[in-house]
């Protein structure tokens, strides 16, 4: 059996799972989670087989394609259902199915008390299928299917607890903001079609040279818009924080490890287009740099553990986008950071979920504290993830983030200095907010004692809360094995992943044939950059320790500075959206409804009324008196005669 | 002489309509079954037409030709091209679902009401509409087409005016008044359109000397029939106006929300998914073939109107409080896409538009019929009266969501393929218009998801807490539509293969070719 | 004698008849006025026949008489039955033609 034929199975397995679980009905409630986990693991196994197959080939022959059928064919518009497995997609396949399977396992425990667990697994499987389609597609239109498919799965999962209006609203918001990005992707595809006559990866990339730079810049910017939507980059970042309404495994899988990184995949995949459009690349780096600071600042101010982590995700993806915008000097590191981030951020989220599981689903970190004694495994795995994300030497974040900072300086010129400085500053803030999360959760006094822990944001939110009963004081406890084992596996990945990839530049050699690579000439030596990063790290951790480790954490958030308050409100982005888009839109639609009723309909109705009035008057002539009819007859006859005579005379 | 397949396809529902009407008053259920069987048999015939149709063969196939009114050159000419064949299949496909979904819509009201609901009449009228729609798709004689184009207004008028939703917030009296208003509005709009078209039809006869579509089109193509520029434009406008009312194109759309709001859900589907398609179909067949130059002359204005319709319809859908009105405005937005595709004059646009007609028919049917099931349970059309339905009726909510996702053109479902083709087809020739139209996809997501959120999610409202989930009959209606939506979304080739050659012909009628890609053109 | 004078007479008779039809309410009078108009026409036909020297006009005059006779039969019947139901021969009472 050819390896190519396995590619479709990667997608088919979770798709089958989704179909079976969602159509199967209640009779599958008892086994649904096992079916879901089994099929996602099966997909992972196929992934490993294919990976082994790729490793057995030369670096140049590691691109497999599988053509299934012609999807759309109209005139010169040709879209095929064709899959392409190369080193880049292989990396994603392993990340998606690997982390995905772990999170399936974790969810068995986490969702145990939810009566709709079967459906949850169905949605998770649907997500895996769509995400795999996204990274395996061989043309942009098929990618678009996966792109919106993950959006749908994300919509369903964010709004999984639909009875909460906040969850339903967050789901809708995520989908809508993503749609704005999708618009960018549609326009990019249309531009490609008018420019190249095709939108399949191979032909587009090989014909980049034939197109004008203006067109390529336009395509690049539209792809960036798409990436901004999916990867929560400024200015389309507002949905990610709200997306934390979804169950925590969803936040870990979709909104940390995989889906939100799809934008980075898109940019790296379209590297050939961006390489030929420096202006677009510049915008990409600016977006990345702004977002990495934006997310970090938001992450500093949030008291909700998941929202703090969401800010962090935004910021880390900012790093990746920044790296992807640097061109060939950054592509590999963008993906490397993406993979290591997938490990440690998923681990952190699962840890957060485990904490919530033990704390009656409390999410406010001000009501945590001193949990390390009660949840040792969670504490250790979360701690390792923490060390990895802040870039502690030797752990995976250290390798991947350091490379990005180096690459940013290597961009050269003023831009290089500015981008590098932003990246360094981001590293310091990352160290600060992650230390804050760590200290507030696992250290300090036990602030959860003697108070009911039902936060106002989440009334009867997660079903587990109902399970534990109403106003009980929480009894922090370690989560069951089915939840801790995935956390341990991810922690191991966060510790060793970076080193494994970096030693001997393994990851670089693996990806280079797809993405290309070039060494920039950095004004700073690698050692200088690493040193500077370490200094930033120490400063960030130090400030956080002074503020949250030495002093007691107030149970109610202090008012804080103007920046803190703004950051708590996501730097006022939502307020802007609300005032400009929501209110403005409401006014617009309301006035349009009025216009449609009075003006458009009114013109037609007015015409009708005019005719009605006219006929009313004419009707008076029909009075039913034979003599008056006779008069009109005679009058008419006389008129005719007169007219005839007149015509004769003339 | 071979078996007159096309006549049979149109005649079967016509005969069925008469037979259904003739069923004695007491045998109500028998009439329903008769209508269902007839509509299914028609579907079989339509499928035979589709199978017998050879995409690579002559332009019009399965032709039948008989003199009818010899003095005026009116003939009974039938024939189908790929576009017509597909749309006949769509019509025949949807009618059984409409019949099944409206199974109880015309039952006599329960005790205490004097209103008599003629069940037989309801189903007979639906079949009559089907017959007329099919024959207007089949006709290749302008006069014959005109007659049935107009005649279908009569049964539609009675369907809208005579059968409304069971419950109404202001009581039966007010409901009846509003229904009459909607029905009369529908009739007047379409009659005015038809009247102007009649003038143009007569004008065409004066110019061309006969009514045969094929002969006139051929004479136009080889130059033997010359029309003065102004004549051609006036005739084009006469035809186009009628089709634009029926389609409906902004700003001639205001009859549709009233008509869809007041009629029962199956009839609303009949209006928007079946009858309105005759309008867009006729634009493709009559406007472009008979008046190619005038069509090109009018294109800029029509494209702008279509784009306004897309955005305007979507914005209005967002502002609606009534579920059915919302779907109606969404349809107006979608008709904007169809007309955009037709007049973009690219093969992607026109194939996309044809495919869009099919997909819009199926997706609107799915969404609207489920909405109808929902409304029949609670007895209210107002969005605000629902909430949390997902919890009590998950299957209903799930199918409603899929219908909604199809309406917002989610990739993987059929409408995406057609919408994207229309957008690409427009973009290659008119990039600015294409980009504005793309905004429609964001707005579509907005109105669909807002509708879903307000009705299906959130805390369960006390009034809906006892709502039953979909019944077997209702599931039989919805499930096949959803399967089709997925199938045509993943594998639209069976339809595009039939449509593409016909579109190629139409493109050559208007002397247009697809623009070349820039990179190729540069070489 | 100049035949044109007969034409003037015919016109006069016709005008009298027409005026009567228009202004009188009694159905019988209206009816007689119609007869008057018909006979005015007859007179004109005969005069024209004389002026042009052929017999067509006289033949048509006979036709007119036949029509007039038939009309009297039908018309009187209508008037009588109207009178029976309404006890009035006024034409204005029969305004049922109005919608």
JSON list of C-alpha atoms in Angstrom, two decimals, chain B residues 248-426:
[
{"chain": "B", "resi": 248, "resn": "UNK", "atom": "CA", "xyz": [-36.84, 39.83, -6.95]},
{"chain": "B", "resi": 249, "resn": "UNK", "atom": "CA", "xyz": [-34.17, 42.42, -7.53]},
{"chain": "B", "resi": 250, "resn": "UNK", "atom": "CA", "xyz": [-33.74, 45.43, -5.25]},
{"chain": "B", "resi": 251, "resn": "UNK", "atom": "CA", "xyz": [-35.74, 47.79, -5.18]},
{"chain": "B", "resi": 252, "resn": "UNK", "atom": "CA", "xyz": [-38.63, 45.68, -6.49]},
{"chain": "B", "resi": 253, "resn": "UNK", "atom": "CA", "xyz": [-38.40, 43.27, -3.59]},
{"chain": "B", "resi": 254, "resn": "UNK", "atom": "CA", "xyz": [-40.94, 44.50, -1.06]},
{"chain": "B", "resi": 255, "resn": "UNK", "atom": "CA", "xyz": [-43.64, 42.02, -1.97]},
{"chain": "B", "resi": 256, "resn": "UNK", "atom": "CA", "xyz": [-41.47, 39.05, -0.98]},
{"chain": "B", "resi": 257, "resn": "UNK", "atom": "CA", "xyz": [-41.18, 39.66, 2.79]},
{"chain": "B", "resi": 258, "resn": "UNK", "atom": "CA", "xyz": [-44.93, 40.17, 3.08]},
{"chain": "B", "resi": 259, "resn": "UNK", "atom": "CA", "xyz": [-45.75, 37.14, 1.01]},
{"chain": "B", "resi": 260, "resn": "UNK", "atom": "CA", "xyz": [-43.31, 34.86, 2.82]},
{"chain": "B", "resi": 261, "resn": "UNK", "atom": "CA", "xyz": [-44.25, 36.16, 6.23]},
{"chain": "B", "resi": 262, "resn": "UNK", "atom": "CA", "xyz": [-47.97, 35.61, 5.80]},
{"chain": "B", "resi": 263, "resn": "UNK", "atom": "CA", "xyz": [-47.98, 32.28, 4.00]},
{"chain": "B", "resi": 264, "resn": "UNK", "atom": "CA", "xyz": [-47.28, 28.95, 5.64]},
{"chain": "B", "resi": 265, "resn": "UNK", "atom": "CA", "xyz": [-43.69, 27.77, 5.59]},
{"chain": "B", "resi": 266, "resn": "UNK", "atom": "CA", "xyz": [-44.16, 25.27, 2.73]},
{"chain": "B", "resi": 267, "resn": "UNK", "atom": "CA", "xyz": [-45.80, 27.94, 0.59]},
{"chain": "B", "resi": 268, "resn": "UNK", "atom": "CA", "xyz": [-43.03, 30.37, 1.47]},
{"chain": "B", "resi": 269, "resn": "UNK", "atom": "CA", "xyz": [-40.57, 27.76, 0.22]},
{"chain": "B", "resi": 270, "resn": "UNK", "atom": "CA", "xyz": [-42.67, 27.37, -2.90]},
{"chain": "B", "resi": 271, "resn": "UNK", "atom": "CA", "xyz": [-42.42, 31.11, -3.53]},
{"chain": "B", "resi": 272, "resn": "UNK", "atom": "CA", "xyz": [-38.77, 31.64, -2.93]},
{"chain": "B", "resi": 273, "resn": "UNK", "atom": "CA", "xyz": [-37.26, 28.31, -3.88]},
{"chain": "B", "resi": 274, "resn": "UNK", "atom": "CA", "xyz": [-39.40, 27.44, -6.87]},
{"chain": "B", "resi": 275, "resn": "UNK", "atom": "CA", "xyz": [-41.45, 30.25, -8.36]},
{"chain": "B", "resi": 276, "resn": "UNK", "atom": "CA", "xyz": [-38.84, 32.97, -8.02]},
{"chain": "B", "resi": 277, "resn": "UNK", "atom": "CA", "xyz": [-36.33, 30.80, -9.81]},
{"chain": "B", "resi": 278, "resn": "UNK", "atom": "CA", "xyz": [-38.36, 31.25, -12.99]},
{"chain": "B", "resi": 279, "resn": "UNK", "atom": "CA", "xyz": [-37.40, 34.92, -12.87]},
{"chain": "B", "resi": 280, "resn": "UNK", "atom": "CA", "xyz": [-33.66, 34.38, -12.65]},
{"chain": "B", "resi": 281, "resn": "UNK", "atom": "CA", "xyz": [-33.83, 31.49, -15.10]},
{"chain": "B", "resi": 282, "resn": "UNK", "atom": "CA", "xyz": [-35.66, 33.69, -17.61]},
{"chain": "B", "resi": 283, "resn": "UNK", "atom": "CA", "xyz": [-32.99, 36.38, -17.29]},
{"chain": "B", "resi": 284, "resn": "UNK", "atom": "CA", "xyz": [-30.42, 33.83, -18.38]},
{"chain": "B", "resi": 285, "resn": "UNK", "atom": "CA", "xyz": [-32.52, 32.36, -21.15]},
{"chain": "B", "resi": 286, "resn": "UNK", "atom": "CA", "xyz": [-34.50, 35.26, -22.59]},
{"chain": "B", "resi": 287, "resn": "UNK", "atom": "CA", "xyz": [-32.68, 38.47, -21.73]},
{"chain": "B", "resi": 288, "resn": "UNK", "atom": "CA", "xyz": [-29.21, 37.27, -22.62]},
{"chain": "B", "resi": 289, "resn": "UNK", "atom": "CA", "xyz": [-30.15, 35.22, -25.69]},
{"chain": "B", "resi": 290, "resn": "UNK", "atom": "CA", "xyz": [-32.63, 37.55, -27.32]},
{"chain": "B", "resi": 291, "resn": "UNK", "atom": "CA", "xyz": [-31.03, 40.87, -26.45]},
{"chain": "B", "resi": 292, "resn": "UNK", "atom": "CA", "xyz": [-27.30, 40.32, -26.04]},
{"chain": "B", "resi": 293, "resn": "UNK", "atom": "CA", "xyz": [-26.27, 43.88, -26.83]},
{"chain": "B", "resi": 294, "resn": "UNK", "atom": "CA", "xyz": [-28.88, 45.45, -24.61]},
{"chain": "B", "resi": 295, "resn": "UNK", "atom": "CA", "xyz": [-27.91, 43.06, -21.82]},
{"chain": "B", "resi": 296, "resn": "UNK", "atom": "CA", "xyz": [-24.35, 44.27, -22.00]},
{"chain": "B", "resi": 297, "resn": "UNK", "atom": "CA", "xyz": [-25.59, 47.85, -22.11]},
{"chain": "B", "resi": 298, "resn": "UNK", "atom": "CA", "xyz": [-27.61, 47.38, -18.92]},
{"chain": "B", "resi": 299, "resn": "UNK", "atom": "CA", "xyz": [-25.02, 45.29, -17.09]},
{"chain": "B", "resi": 300, "resn": "UNK", "atom": "CA", "xyz": [-23.41, 48.05, -14.98]},
{"chain": "B", "resi": 301, "resn": "UNK", "atom": "CA", "xyz": [-26.71, 49.21, -13.56]},
{"chain": "B", "resi": 302, "resn": "UNK", "atom": "CA", "xyz": [-27.94, 45.69, -12.93]},
{"chain": "B", "resi": 303, "resn": "UNK", "atom": "CA", "xyz": [-24.72, 44.71, -11.18]},
{"chain": "B", "resi": 304, "resn": "UNK", "atom": "CA", "xyz": [-24.94, 47.72, -8.90]},
{"chain": "B", "resi": 305, "resn": "UNK", "atom": "CA", "xyz": [-28.58, 46.93, -8.08]},
{"chain": "B", "resi": 306, "resn": "UNK", "atom": "CA", "xyz": [-27.64, 43.32, -7.40]},
{"chain": "B", "resi": 307, "resn": "UNK", "atom": "CA", "xyz": [-24.85, 44.29, -5.02]},
{"chain": "B", "resi": 308, "resn": "UNK", "atom": "CA", "xyz": [-27.12, 46.75, -3.26]},
{"chain": "B", "resi": 309, "resn": "UNK", "atom": "CA", "xyz": [-29.60, 43.91, -2.93]},
{"chain": "B", "resi": 310, "resn": "UNK", "atom": "CA", "xyz": [-26.95, 41.63, -1.40]},
{"chain": "B", "resi": 311, "resn": "UNK", "atom": "CA", "xyz": [-25.89, 44.09, 1.25]},
{"chain": "B", "resi": 312, "resn": "UNK", "atom": "CA", "xyz": [-29.31, 45.63, 1.77]},
{"chain": "B", "resi": 313, "resn": "UNK", "atom": "CA", "xyz": [-31.11, 42.32, 2.12]},
{"chain": "B", "resi": 314, "resn": "UNK", "atom": "CA", "xyz": [-28.53, 41.07, 4.60]},
{"chain": "B", "resi": 315, "resn": "UNK", "atom": "CA", "xyz": [-28.66, 44.24, 6.69]},
{"chain": "B", "resi": 316, "resn": "UNK", "atom": "CA", "xyz": [-32.43, 44.13, 6.79]},
{"chain": "B", "resi": 317, "resn": "UNK", "atom": "CA", "xyz": [-32.36, 40.50, 7.76]},
{"chain": "B", "resi": 318, "resn": "UNK", "atom": "CA", "xyz": [-30.28, 41.47, 10.77]},
{"chain": "B", "resi": 319, "resn": "UNK", "atom": "CA", "xyz": [-32.93, 43.97, 11.83]},
{"chain": "B", "resi": 320, "resn": "UNK", "atom": "CA", "xyz": [-35.94, 41.66, 11.61]},
{"chain": "B", "resi": 321, "resn": "UNK", "atom": "CA", "xyz": [-37.95, 40.42, 14.58]},
{"chain": "B", "resi": 322, "resn": "UNK", "atom": "CA", "xyz": [-39.95, 37.87, 12.62]},
{"chain": "B", "resi": 323, "resn": "UNK", "atom": "CA", "xyz": [-38.27, 34.59, 11.69]},
{"chain": "B", "resi": 324, "resn": "UNK", "atom": "CA", "xyz": [-39.92, 34.22, 8.30]},
{"chain": "B", "resi": 325, "resn": "UNK", "atom": "CA", "xyz": [-39.34, 37.83, 7.37]},
{"chain": "B", "resi": 326, "resn": "UNK", "atom": "CA", "xyz": [-35.70, 37.34, 8.24]},
{"chain": "B", "resi": 327, "resn": "UNK", "atom": "CA", "xyz": [-35.44, 34.38, 5.89]},
{"chain": "B", "resi": 328, "resn": "UNK", "atom": "CA", "xyz": [-37.20, 36.43, 3.21]},
{"chain": "B", "resi": 329, "resn": "UNK", "atom": "CA", "xyz": [-34.65, 39.22, 3.43]},
{"chain": "B", "resi": 330, "resn": "UNK", "atom": "CA", "xyz": [-31.85, 36.66, 3.43]},
{"chain": "B", "resi": 331, "resn": "UNK", "atom": "CA", "xyz": [-33.34, 35.34, 0.19]},
{"chain": "B", "resi": 332, "resn": "UNK", "atom": "CA", "xyz": [-33.33, 38.83, -1.29]},
{"chain": "B", "resi": 333, "resn": "UNK", "atom": "CA", "xyz": [-29.63, 38.96, -0.50]},
{"chain": "B", "resi": 334, "resn": "UNK", "atom": "CA", "xyz": [-29.14, 35.59, -2.18]},
{"chain": "B", "resi": 335, "resn": "UNK", "atom": "CA", "xyz": [-31.08, 36.61, -5.27]},
{"chain": "B", "resi": 336, "resn": "UNK", "atom": "CA", "xyz": [-28.66, 39.51, -5.49]},
{"chain": "B", "resi": 337, "resn": "UNK", "atom": "CA", "xyz": [-25.87, 36.95, -5.77]},
{"chain": "B", "resi": 338, "resn": "UNK", "atom": "CA", "xyz": [-27.70, 35.00, -8.47]},
{"chain": "B", "resi": 339, "resn": "UNK", "atom": "CA", "xyz": [-28.34, 38.08, -10.59]},
{"chain": "B", "resi": 340, "resn": "UNK", "atom": "CA", "xyz": [-24.77, 39.22, -10.01]},
{"chain": "B", "resi": 341, "resn": "UNK", "atom": "CA", "xyz": [-23.52, 35.90, -11.34]},
{"chain": "B", "resi": 342, "resn": "UNK", "atom": "CA", "xyz": [-25.75, 36.01, -14.41]},
{"chain": "B", "resi": 343, "resn": "UNK", "atom": "CA", "xyz": [-24.72, 39.50, -15.45]},
{"chain": "B", "resi": 344, "resn": "UNK", "atom": "CA", "xyz": [-21.05, 39.19, -14.58]},
{"chain": "B", "resi": 345, "resn": "UNK", "atom": "CA", "xyz": [-20.86, 37.49, -18.00]},
{"chain": "B", "resi": 346, "resn": "UNK", "atom": "CA", "xyz": [-18.24, 34.96, -17.04]},
{"chain": "B", "resi": 347, "resn": "UNK", "atom": "CA", "xyz": [-18.61, 31.22, -17.14]},
{"chain": "B", "resi": 348, "resn": "UNK", "atom": "CA", "xyz": [-17.87, 30.98, -13.40]},
{"chain": "B", "resi": 349, "resn": "UNK", "atom": "CA", "xyz": [-20.49, 33.60, -12.69]},
{"chain": "B", "resi": 350, "resn": "UNK", "atom": "CA", "xyz": [-23.21, 32.00, -14.78]},
{"chain": "B", "resi": 351, "resn": "UNK", "atom": "CA", "xyz": [-22.51, 28.42, -13.78]},
{"chain": "B", "resi": 352, "resn": "UNK", "atom": "CA", "xyz": [-22.30, 29.65, -10.23]},
{"chain": "B", "resi": 353, "resn": "UNK", "atom": "CA", "xyz": [-25.61, 31.47, -10.60]},
{"chain": "B", "resi": 354, "resn": "UNK", "atom": "CA", "xyz": [-27.33, 28.36, -11.94]},
{"chain": "B", "resi": 355, "resn": "UNK", "atom": "CA", "xyz": [-25.84, 26.26, -9.20]},
{"chain": "B", "resi": 356, "resn": "UNK", "atom": "CA", "xyz": [-26.85, 28.97, -6.76]},
{"chain": "B", "resi": 357, "resn": "UNK", "atom": "CA", "xyz": [-30.47, 28.65, -7.86]},
{"chain": "B", "resi": 358, "resn": "UNK", "atom": "CA", "xyz": [-30.37, 24.95, -7.06]},
{"chain": "B", "resi": 359, "resn": "UNK", "atom": "CA", "xyz": [-28.49, 25.32, -3.80]},
{"chain": "B", "resi": 360, "resn": "UNK", "atom": "CA", "xyz": [-30.51, 28.26, -2.62]},
{"chain": "B", "resi": 361, "resn": "UNK", "atom": "CA", "xyz": [-33.63, 26.26, -3.28]},
{"chain": "B", "resi": 362, "resn": "UNK", "atom": "CA", "xyz": [-32.42, 23.39, -1.15]},
{"chain": "B", "resi": 363, "resn": "UNK", "atom": "CA", "xyz": [-30.90, 25.44, 1.64]},
{"chain": "B", "resi": 364, "resn": "UNK", "atom": "CA", "xyz": [-33.82, 27.82, 1.97]},
{"chain": "B", "resi": 365, "resn": "UNK", "atom": "CA", "xyz": [-36.18, 24.88, 1.94]},
{"chain": "B", "resi": 366, "resn": "UNK", "atom": "CA", "xyz": [-34.22, 23.26, 4.77]},
{"chain": "B", "resi": 367, "resn": "UNK", "atom": "CA", "xyz": [-34.06, 26.43, 6.87]},
{"chain": "B", "resi": 368, "resn": "UNK", "atom": "CA", "xyz": [-37.59, 27.59, 6.19]},
{"chain": "B", "resi": 369, "resn": "UNK", "atom": "CA", "xyz": [-39.26, 24.24, 6.69]},
{"chain": "B", "resi": 370, "resn": "UNK", "atom": "CA", "xyz": [-37.50, 23.71, 10.01]},
{"chain": "B", "resi": 371, "resn": "UNK", "atom": "CA", "xyz": [-38.47, 27.25, 10.96]},
{"chain": "B", "resi": 372, "resn": "UNK", "atom": "CA", "xyz": [-42.03, 26.30, 10.03]},
{"chain": "B", "resi": 373, "resn": "UNK", "atom": "CA", "xyz": [-41.91, 23.26, 12.30]},
{"chain": "B", "resi": 374, "resn": "UNK", "atom": "CA", "xyz": [-40.63, 25.49, 15.06]},
{"chain": "B", "resi": 375, "resn": "UNK", "atom": "CA", "xyz": [-43.34, 28.08, 14.50]},
{"chain": "B", "resi": 376, "resn": "UNK", "atom": "CA", "xyz": [-46.08, 25.47, 14.42]},
{"chain": "B", "resi": 377, "resn": "UNK", "atom": "CA", "xyz": [-44.99, 24.28, 17.87]},
{"chain": "B", "resi": 378, "resn": "UNK", "atom": "CA", "xyz": [-45.04, 27.63, 19.62]},
{"chain": "B", "resi": 379, "resn": "UNK", "atom": "CA", "xyz": [-47.55, 29.46, 17.47]},
{"chain": "B", "resi": 380, "resn": "UNK", "atom": "CA", "xyz": [-45.46, 32.56, 17.05]},
{"chain": "B", "resi": 381, "resn": "UNK", "atom": "CA", "xyz": [-43.22, 33.90, 14.37]},
{"chain": "B", "resi": 382, "resn": "UNK", "atom": "CA", "xyz": [-41.44, 36.35, 16.64]},
{"chain": "B", "resi": 383, "resn": "UNK", "atom": "CA", "xyz": [-37.82, 35.60, 17.42]},
{"chain": "B", "resi": 384, "resn": "UNK", "atom": "CA", "xyz": [-38.20, 37.06, 20.89]},
{"chain": "B", "resi": 385, "resn": "UNK", "atom": "CA", "xyz": [-40.75, 34.39, 21.82]},
{"chain": "B", "resi": 386, "resn": "UNK", "atom": "CA", "xyz": [-38.13, 31.66, 21.63]},
{"chain": "B", "resi": 387, "resn": "UNK", "atom": "CA", "xyz": [-35.03, 30.84, 23.60]},
{"chain": "B", "resi": 388, "resn": "UNK", "atom": "CA", "xyz": [-33.20, 27.74, 24.73]},
{"chain": "B", "resi": 389, "resn": "UNK", "atom": "CA", "xyz": [-34.91, 25.47, 22.21]},
{"chain": "B", "resi": 390, "resn": "UNK", "atom": "CA", "xyz": [-31.62, 23.66, 21.79]},
{"chain": "B", "resi": 391, "resn": "UNK", "atom": "CA", "xyz": [-32.00, 22.17, 25.24]},
{"chain": "B", "resi": 392, "resn": "UNK", "atom": "CA", "xyz": [-35.48, 20.75, 24.75]},
{"chain": "B", "resi": 393, "resn": "UNK", "atom": "CA", "xyz": [-35.38, 19.88, 21.05]},
{"chain": "B", "resi": 394, "resn": "UNK", "atom": "CA", "xyz": [-31.76, 19.20, 20.08]},
{"chain": "B", "resi": 395, "resn": "UNK", "atom": "CA", "xyz": [-32.52, 17.58, 16.72]},
{"chain": "B", "resi": 396, "resn": "UNK", "atom": "CA", "xyz": [-34.72, 20.47, 15.67]},
{"chain": "B", "resi": 397, "resn": "UNK", "atom": "CA", "xyz": [-32.03, 22.92, 16.75]},
{"chain": "B", "resi": 398, "resn": "UNK", "atom": "CA", "xyz": [-29.32, 20.92, 15.00]},
{"chain": "B", "resi": 399, "resn": "UNK", "atom": "CA", "xyz": [-31.15, 20.82, 11.68]},
{"chain": "B", "resi": 400, "resn": "UNK", "atom": "CA", "xyz": [-31.98, 24.49, 12.04]},
{"chain": "B", "resi": 401, "resn": "UNK", "atom": "CA", "xyz": [-28.30, 25.22, 12.57]},
{"chain": "B", "resi": 402, "resn": "UNK", "atom": "CA", "xyz": [-27.32, 23.22, 9.49]},
{"chain": "B", "resi": 403, "resn": "UNK", "atom": "CA", "xyz": [-29.92, 25.08, 7.45]},
{"chain": "B", "resi": 404, "resn": "UNK", "atom": "CA", "xyz": [-28.51, 28.32, 8.82]},
{"chain": "B", "resi": 405, "resn": "UNK", "atom": "CA", "xyz": [-24.94, 27.32, 8.08]},
{"chain": "B", "resi": 406, "resn": "UNK", "atom": "CA", "xyz": [-25.97, 26.51, 4.53]},
{"chain": "B", "resi": 407, "resn": "UNK", "atom": "CA", "xyz": [-27.54, 29.96, 4.31]},
{"chain": "B", "resi": 408, "resn": "UNK", "atom": "CA", "xyz": [-24.30, 31.58, 5.40]},
{"chain": "B", "resi": 409, "resn": "UNK", "atom": "CA", "xyz": [-22.47, 29.44, 2.80]},
{"chain": "B", "resi": 410, "resn": "UNK", "atom": "CA", "xyz": [-20.27, 27.40, 5.04]},
{"chain": "B", "resi": 411, "resn": "UNK", "atom": "CA", "xyz": [-17.64, 25.57, 2.97]},
{"chain": "B", "resi": 412, "resn": "UNK", "atom": "CA", "xyz": [-18.48, 21.90, 2.73]},
{"chain": "B", "resi": 413, "resn": "UNK", "atom": "CA", "xyz": [-22.15, 22.67, 2.18]},
{"chain": "B", "resi": 414, "resn": "UNK", "atom": "CA", "xyz": [-23.55, 23.23, -1.29]},
{"chain": "B", "resi": 415, "resn": "UNK", "atom": "CA", "xyz": [-24.21, 27.00, -1.26]},
{"chain": "B", "resi": 416, "resn": "UNK", "atom": "CA", "xyz": [-20.53, 27.71, -0.67]},
{"chain": "B", "resi": 417, "resn": "UNK", "atom": "CA", "xyz": [-19.56, 26.30, -4.06]},
{"chain": "B", "resi": 418, "resn": "UNK", "atom": "CA", "xyz": [-22.06, 28.44, -5.92]},
{"chain": "B", "resi": 419, "resn": "UNK", "atom": "CA", "xyz": [-21.43, 31.57, -3.89]},
{"chain": "B", "resi": 420, "resn": "UNK", "atom": "CA", "xyz": [-17.73, 31.34, -4.39]},
{"chain": "B", "resi": 421, "resn": "UNK", "atom": "CA", "xyz": [-18.13, 30.74, -8.12]},
{"chain": "B", "resi": 422, "resn": "UNK", "atom": "CA", "xyz": [-20.35, 33.80, -8.38]},
{"chain": "B", "resi": 423, "resn": "UNK", "atom": "CA", "xyz": [-17.87, 35.88, -6.41]},
{"chain": "B", "resi": 424, "resn": "UNK", "atom": "CA", "xyz": [-14.90, 34.69, -8.46]},
{"chain": "B", "resi": 425, "resn": "UNK", "atom": "CA", "xyz": [-16.82, 35.15, -11.68]},
{"chain": "B", "resi": 426, "resn": "UNK", "atom": "CA", "xyz": [-17.70, 38.70, -10.71]}
]
